[in-house]
Each structure stands twice: as C-alpha cells, then as structure tokens.
Amino acid sequence: MRREKNGVAIAHCECVDSTNRILLENGKAPHLFTLVADRQTGGRGRMGRKYFSYEGGLYMSVAVSLEELNIPIHLCTPVASLAVFDSLTEVGCTDLKIKWVNDILRNGKKVCGILTECRTEENGMKNIVIGIGINLKEPIEGFPEEIKDKAGYADYNDDKMILAESIVRKIGDYIKLDSIELVNKYTENLAFLGQTVTVTDYSDGNRRFEAELLGVNNDCFMRIRLNDGSERLLSSGEILS
Ligand code: BTN
C-alpha cells in the first residue's frame, strides 16, 4: 500500500527482510520517500548487529536527498533521533531520553534504534537512507533473552502510519535547521548528561573506559572528560550504561 499526503509518500508492507536494504539497493528514491514494514526478517542494526523486528514495532526507512540537506550527512542520525523523540512526545509518550548517538530510551530502556546508511551509485549519486526501528508494544512472546533487560516499548497503540508520517515530516523540517540549533535541541534531551558512563571507542580498537559525559559538539560528537581531567571528543562509539 502506498499513500501520498501533502508531498510525503509512504509505502507500507507487512514483512520485508530490511527496509534499509530495499531503499538502498533500489536506486535513488525521491526525497523523504518512506518505506514502512510491520515486521522484518533481516533487520539491520549498528555495527553489523541484527535488529529484533517483531510484529508490534514500527520499522521505517526514509530516503534523503543530498541536495535537500542543510547539515552534514553525519547529522542525519541525530536529526532522526530528535524527530522520533518529538513525535513520541507529541503522542503522549513520557520519560524519553536520547542516548548518544542513535537510541531513544524510555525509563532507561531502549525503545528505538536508528541506522543511517549511505551507498554511492555507479553514476556517483549518493543514496542516503535513515532507518528507524521503534518498539511500539510489548512483544507477545516477550523480548529475546539477549536484549530483555535493556529493551522497552513506547506503549503506542494507535495507527503506526500516523506516527511514521509525523516522524518523516519532522526529519524534513529538522534537516533544514542550522547545525547549532539542532545540536542544542539534541543536548537538551540527552541521557546521562553530567554522569559517569562506560564508553566503547570504536575508533580505538573498541577500547572501553569510564568518562563523564559533558555533552556534544557542533558535529554531535560526544564530549567526555576522562579520569585524568582531560577532555576528548568521540565520533564513533557507544555508551554502555
Ligand atoms: C540499532 O539500534 O542498532 C539501529 C537499528 C536500526 C533498525 C532500523 S529498523 C528499520 C531499518 N531497517 C533496518 O534493517 N534497520 C533499520
């Protein structure tokens, strides 16, 4: 099924392997074209992980055109985090925080993950796809053992297409913001701000250490203070807490 409303085209299907894979591998889609699935059999997560994509979630991928971006590509993930955060807040979901860089937590549990992927076509055109997975309801059979302590759900029971449309529209608006405005909005909702967290640094052999989370810089890199008092920026890593 495909619906077009005020310039936003959203296609909806029951089950695919990965909405990101489909949008990335099928040539350049129009700006903000969105594919929504009820389930995925090969949902892709960060760092090559699988993404648990059960019935009862929202799995969507949004095509973004480079020409429409006011911001650097690496800010697409923070943009999507904010769009999801604001859309869920608008439908009454409370106690949300953004966990750097791509997760939304509710009461400290992950309810949404975001994976931005980019592929360069033979003609040099870039396909940018923002993939978003949201746990809307509790899975009937519960979350799998390996994520059950960390996973939560938004408790959203209305039409998922309404939520998807709201997220796409906000992505369209936020990619036009200037980077500083965007980063300020992002920081306001950041989890663990001022707290000591355990961090994995992907750019340094996945080294793990403790640091104080100070915020993000204008590129949305994580700003941390190490135990020796020095400050550092992390562009690629993860907070483990
Ligand atoms: C993560 O938390 O590691 C990122 C998860 C991103 C999952 C979404 S679901 C829709 C889109 N299609 C995919 O295969 N992955 C993304």
Tab-separated table of C-alpha atoms and ligand atoms in Angstrom:
chain	number	residue	atom	x	y	z
A	1	MET	CA	0.000	0.000	0.000
A	2	ARG	CA	1.234	3.473	-0.791
A	3	ARG	CA	-0.198	6.750	0.321
A	4	GLU	CA	0.715	10.270	-0.561
A	5	LYS	CA	-0.209	13.124	1.736
A	6	ASN	CA	0.899	16.717	1.297
A	7	GLY	CA	4.023	15.744	-0.545
A	8	VAL	CA	5.096	12.854	1.696
A	9	ALA	CA	4.956	9.441	0.024
A	10	ILE	CA	4.859	6.462	2.363
A	11	ALA	CA	4.709	2.839	1.255
A	12	HIS	CA	3.549	0.221	3.733
A	13	CYS	CA	4.121	-3.519	3.607
A	14	GLU	CA	3.687	-6.334	6.056
A	15	CYS	CA	7.046	-8.013	6.017
A	16	VAL	CA	10.403	-7.442	4.315
A	17	ASP	CA	13.941	-8.509	5.141
A	18	SER	CA	15.148	-4.966	5.775
A	19	THR	CA	13.545	-1.660	4.812
A	20	ASN	CA	17.029	-0.115	4.727
A	21	ARG	CA	18.325	-2.730	2.304
A	22	ILE	CA	15.366	-2.265	-0.029
A	23	LEU	CA	15.660	1.511	-0.198
A	24	LEU	CA	19.440	1.435	-0.527
A	25	GLU	CA	19.542	-1.155	-3.284
A	26	ASN	CA	16.741	0.083	-5.496
A	27	GLY	CA	18.256	3.255	-6.882
A	28	LYS	CA	17.640	6.749	-5.763
A	29	ALA	CA	14.183	7.352	-4.281
A	30	PRO	CA	12.567	10.808	-4.115
A	31	HIS	CA	13.440	12.949	-1.111
A	32	LEU	CA	11.636	11.699	2.042
A	33	PHE	CA	10.140	8.677	0.295
A	34	THR	CA	9.487	6.264	3.147
A	35	LEU	CA	9.068	2.520	3.372
A	36	VAL	CA	7.288	1.168	6.461
A	37	ALA	CA	7.110	-2.500	7.455
A	38	ASP	CA	5.251	-4.281	10.247
A	39	ARG	CA	7.993	-6.869	10.550
A	40	GLN	CA	11.495	-7.534	9.245
A	41	THR	CA	13.246	-10.858	8.861
A	42	GLY	CA	16.742	-9.381	8.468
A	43	GLY	CA	16.572	-6.092	10.354
A	44	ARG	CA	19.990	-4.431	10.359
A	45	GLY	CA	21.416	-2.744	13.436
A	46	ARG	CA	24.571	-0.799	14.137
A	47	MET	CA	27.977	-2.499	13.942
A	48	GLY	CA	26.584	-5.346	11.812
A	49	ARG	CA	24.201	-6.484	14.554
A	50	LYS	CA	20.759	-7.917	13.855
A	51	TYR	CA	17.805	-5.773	14.851
A	52	PHE	CA	14.917	-7.604	16.514
A	53	SER	CA	11.940	-6.639	14.357
A	54	TYR	CA	8.814	-8.246	15.774
A	55	GLU	CA	5.174	-7.655	14.882
A	56	GLY	CA	4.190	-4.758	17.119
A	57	GLY	CA	7.010	-2.466	16.118
A	58	LEU	CA	7.424	0.244	13.507
A	59	TYR	CA	10.247	-0.267	11.027
A	60	MET	CA	10.784	2.520	8.574
A	61	SER	CA	13.417	3.817	6.198
A	62	VAL	CA	13.462	7.350	4.874
A	63	ALA	CA	15.326	8.375	1.708
A	64	VAL	CA	17.135	11.683	1.995
A	65	SER	CA	18.449	13.695	-0.960
A	66	LEU	CA	21.836	15.267	-0.538
A	67	GLU	CA	20.617	18.437	-2.252
A	68	GLU	CA	17.980	18.932	0.447
A	69	LEU	CA	20.421	18.609	3.345
A	70	ASN	CA	21.438	21.799	5.152
A	71	ILE	CA	23.563	19.784	7.514
A	72	PRO	CA	26.469	17.315	7.131
A	73	ILE	CA	25.433	13.701	6.453
A	74	HIS	CA	26.684	12.563	9.863
A	75	LEU	CA	23.981	14.699	11.483
A	76	CYS	CA	21.208	12.635	9.860
A	77	THR	CA	21.169	10.215	12.789
A	78	PRO	CA	20.825	12.957	15.451
A	79	VAL	CA	18.107	14.550	13.272
A	80	ALA	CA	16.188	11.287	13.224
A	81	SER	CA	16.669	10.836	16.993
A	82	LEU	CA	15.108	14.232	17.579
A	83	ALA	CA	12.289	13.568	15.118
A	84	VAL	CA	11.403	10.312	16.879
A	85	PHE	CA	11.796	11.884	20.314
A	86	ASP	CA	9.447	14.774	19.441
A	87	SER	CA	6.899	12.599	17.624
A	88	LEU	CA	6.666	10.140	20.504
A	89	THR	CA	6.415	13.007	22.997
A	90	GLU	CA	3.547	14.510	20.975
A	91	VAL	CA	1.560	11.288	21.189
A	92	GLY	CA	1.928	11.269	24.966
A	93	CYS	CA	4.931	9.012	25.461
A	94	THR	CA	6.800	10.252	28.528
A	95	ASP	CA	10.174	9.704	30.235
A	96	LEU	CA	12.131	9.703	26.998
A	97	LYS	CA	15.822	10.485	26.606
A	98	ILE	CA	18.225	10.323	23.688
A	99	LYS	CA	21.166	8.020	24.275
A	100	TRP	CA	24.092	9.180	22.156
A	101	VAL	CA	24.068	8.795	19.297
A	102	ASN	CA	21.208	6.789	17.921
A	103	ASP	CA	18.979	5.331	20.612
A	104	ILE	CA	15.840	6.578	22.318
A	105	LEU	CA	15.352	5.370	25.864
A	106	ARG	CA	12.140	5.279	27.844
A	107	ASN	CA	12.668	4.957	31.572
A	108	GLY	CA	16.209	3.919	30.732
A	109	LYS	CA	15.192	1.141	28.321
A	110	LYS	CA	15.773	1.231	24.579
A	111	VAL	CA	12.583	1.798	22.588
A	112	CYS	CA	14.137	2.963	19.323
A	113	GLY	CA	17.305	2.430	17.314
A	114	ILE	CA	18.435	4.372	14.254
A	115	LEU	CA	20.807	3.350	11.483
A	116	THR	CA	21.753	5.782	8.723
A	117	GLU	CA	23.309	4.097	5.702
A	118	CYS	CA	24.772	5.585	2.570
A	119	ARG	CA	25.573	3.992	-0.786
A	120	THR	CA	27.232	5.574	-3.792
A	121	GLU	CA	25.705	4.574	-7.140
A	122	GLU	CA	27.784	3.951	-10.285
A	123	ASN	CA	26.840	7.409	-11.562
A	124	GLY	CA	28.254	8.949	-8.379
A	125	MET	CA	24.817	9.744	-6.905
A	126	LYS	CA	24.605	9.089	-3.182
A	127	ASN	CA	21.684	7.186	-1.676
A	128	ILE	CA	21.192	8.172	1.937
A	129	VAL	CA	18.705	6.175	3.964
A	130	ILE	CA	17.725	6.765	7.574
A	131	GLY	CA	16.407	3.563	9.152
A	132	ILE	CA	14.315	3.721	12.308
A	133	GLY	CA	13.020	0.875	14.417
A	134	ILE	CA	10.588	1.566	17.273
A	135	ASN	CA	9.190	-0.929	19.759
A	136	LEU	CA	5.574	0.210	19.938
A	137	LYS	CA	4.027	-2.560	22.036
A	138	GLU	CA	5.323	-5.311	24.250
A	139	PRO	CA	6.092	-8.366	22.081
A	140	ILE	CA	3.544	-11.131	22.712
A	141	GLU	CA	6.303	-13.610	23.470
A	142	GLY	CA	8.482	-11.090	25.270
A	143	PHE	CA	11.848	-9.743	24.134
A	144	PRO	CA	14.575	-12.268	23.327
A	145	GLU	CA	16.822	-13.256	26.228
A	146	GLU	CA	19.830	-11.286	24.976
A	147	ILE	CA	18.006	-7.922	24.964
A	148	LYS	CA	15.263	-8.419	27.524
A	149	ASP	CA	16.988	-6.422	30.282
A	150	LYS	CA	17.625	-3.430	28.063
A	151	ALA	CA	14.603	-3.289	25.750
A	152	GLY	CA	11.450	-1.291	26.413
A	153	TYR	CA	8.466	-0.157	24.391
A	154	ALA	CA	6.649	3.096	23.738
A	155	ASP	CA	3.198	1.765	24.613
A	156	TYR	CA	1.719	3.282	21.445
A	157	ASN	CA	-1.466	1.595	20.284
A	158	ASP	CA	-2.769	3.937	17.597
A	159	ASP	CA	-2.210	3.871	13.831
A	160	LYS	CA	1.514	3.419	13.219
A	161	MET	CA	1.260	5.220	9.874
A	162	ILE	CA	0.275	8.428	11.672
A	163	LEU	CA	3.390	8.166	13.809
A	164	ALA	CA	5.522	7.352	10.752
A	165	GLU	CA	4.185	10.396	8.910
A	166	SER	CA	4.910	12.670	11.843
A	167	ILE	CA	8.498	11.390	12.042
A	168	VAL	CA	9.109	11.878	8.313
A	169	ARG	CA	7.760	15.417	8.391
A	170	LYS	CA	9.975	16.315	11.326
A	171	ILE	CA	13.007	14.811	9.597
A	172	GLY	CA	12.167	17.006	6.585
A	173	ASP	CA	11.986	20.088	8.825
A	174	TYR	CA	14.990	19.340	11.020
A	175	ILE	CA	17.431	18.696	8.179
A	176	LYS	CA	16.820	22.311	7.216
A	177	LEU	CA	17.739	23.637	10.674
A	178	ASP	CA	21.145	25.078	11.203
A	179	SER	CA	23.531	22.651	12.917
A	180	ILE	CA	23.862	24.685	16.123
A	181	GLU	CA	20.103	24.876	16.685
A	182	LEU	CA	19.872	21.167	16.057
A	183	VAL	CA	22.689	20.245	18.415
A	184	ASN	CA	21.216	22.445	21.178
A	185	LYS	CA	17.841	20.706	20.873
A	186	TYR	CA	19.600	17.345	20.890
A	187	THR	CA	21.643	18.153	24.008
A	188	GLU	CA	18.531	19.227	25.961
A	189	ASN	CA	17.249	15.670	25.774
A	190	LEU	CA	20.483	13.758	26.185
A	191	ALA	CA	20.602	10.827	28.621
A	192	PHE	CA	23.399	10.581	31.244
A	193	LEU	CA	24.419	14.227	30.890
A	194	GLY	CA	26.942	15.069	33.646
A	195	GLN	CA	27.105	11.423	34.709
A	196	THR	CA	29.932	8.912	34.611
A	197	VAL	CA	29.339	6.384	31.854
A	198	THR	CA	31.189	3.432	30.379
A	199	VAL	CA	32.133	4.159	26.814
A	200	THR	CA	33.386	1.992	23.943
A	201	ASP	CA	35.581	3.854	21.465
A	202	TYR	CA	35.149	2.253	18.026
A	203	SER	CA	37.926	4.379	16.561
A	204	ASP	CA	40.429	2.945	19.061
A	205	GLY	CA	40.080	-0.840	18.852
A	206	ASN	CA	36.799	-0.833	20.816
A	207	ARG	CA	38.644	0.319	23.927
A	208	ARG	CA	36.364	0.613	26.970
A	209	PHE	CA	36.739	3.184	29.691
A	210	GLU	CA	34.803	5.346	32.114
A	211	ALA	CA	34.279	9.043	31.495
A	212	GLU	CA	31.977	11.890	32.390
A	213	LEU	CA	29.523	12.817	29.648
A	214	LEU	CA	29.793	16.571	29.062
A	215	GLY	CA	27.520	16.860	26.022
A	216	VAL	CA	28.113	17.019	22.266
A	217	ASN	CA	29.959	19.463	19.998
A	218	ASN	CA	28.519	21.076	16.860
A	219	ASP	CA	29.183	17.888	14.881
A	220	CYS	CA	27.293	15.940	17.526
A	221	PHE	CA	30.488	14.133	18.556
A	222	MET	CA	30.337	13.056	22.203
A	223	ARG	CA	32.244	15.336	24.597
A	224	ILE	CA	33.700	13.467	27.535
A	225	ARG	CA	36.030	14.122	30.457
A	226	LEU	CA	38.456	11.339	31.280
A	227	ASN	CA	39.563	10.350	34.776
A	228	ASP	CA	42.791	12.364	34.403
A	229	GLY	CA	40.680	15.508	33.854
A	230	SER	CA	41.412	15.845	30.117
A	231	GLU	CA	38.560	16.347	27.637
A	232	ARG	CA	38.039	14.347	24.458
A	233	LEU	CA	35.672	14.124	21.510
A	234	LEU	CA	34.369	10.772	20.353
A	235	SER	CA	32.944	10.488	16.840
A	236	SER	CA	32.340	6.774	16.763
A	237	GLY	CA	31.488	4.808	19.851
A	238	GLU	CA	28.790	3.750	22.218
A	239	ILE	CA	27.655	4.353	25.779
A	240	LEU	CA	27.234	1.020	27.527
A	241	SER	CA	25.273	2.051	30.603
B	1	BTN	C1	20.474	-0.054	16.153
B	1	BTN	O1	19.895	0.191	17.207
B	1	BTN	O2	21.489	-0.763	16.121
B	1	BTN	C2	19.922	0.520	14.880
B	1	BTN	C3	18.689	-0.216	14.478
B	1	BTN	C4	18.021	0.308	13.223
B	1	BTN	C5	16.850	-0.561	12.830
B	1	BTN	C6	16.041	0.001	11.705
B	1	BTN	S1	14.502	-0.836	11.534
B	1	BTN	C7	14.219	-0.074	10.007
B	1	BTN	C8	15.543	-0.041	9.274
B	1	BTN	N1	15.756	-1.271	8.531
B	1	BTN	C9	16.770	-1.986	9.018
B	1	BTN	O3	17.142	-3.073	8.575
B	1	BTN	N2	17.329	-1.354	10.066
B	1	BTN	C10	16.674	-0.087	10.314
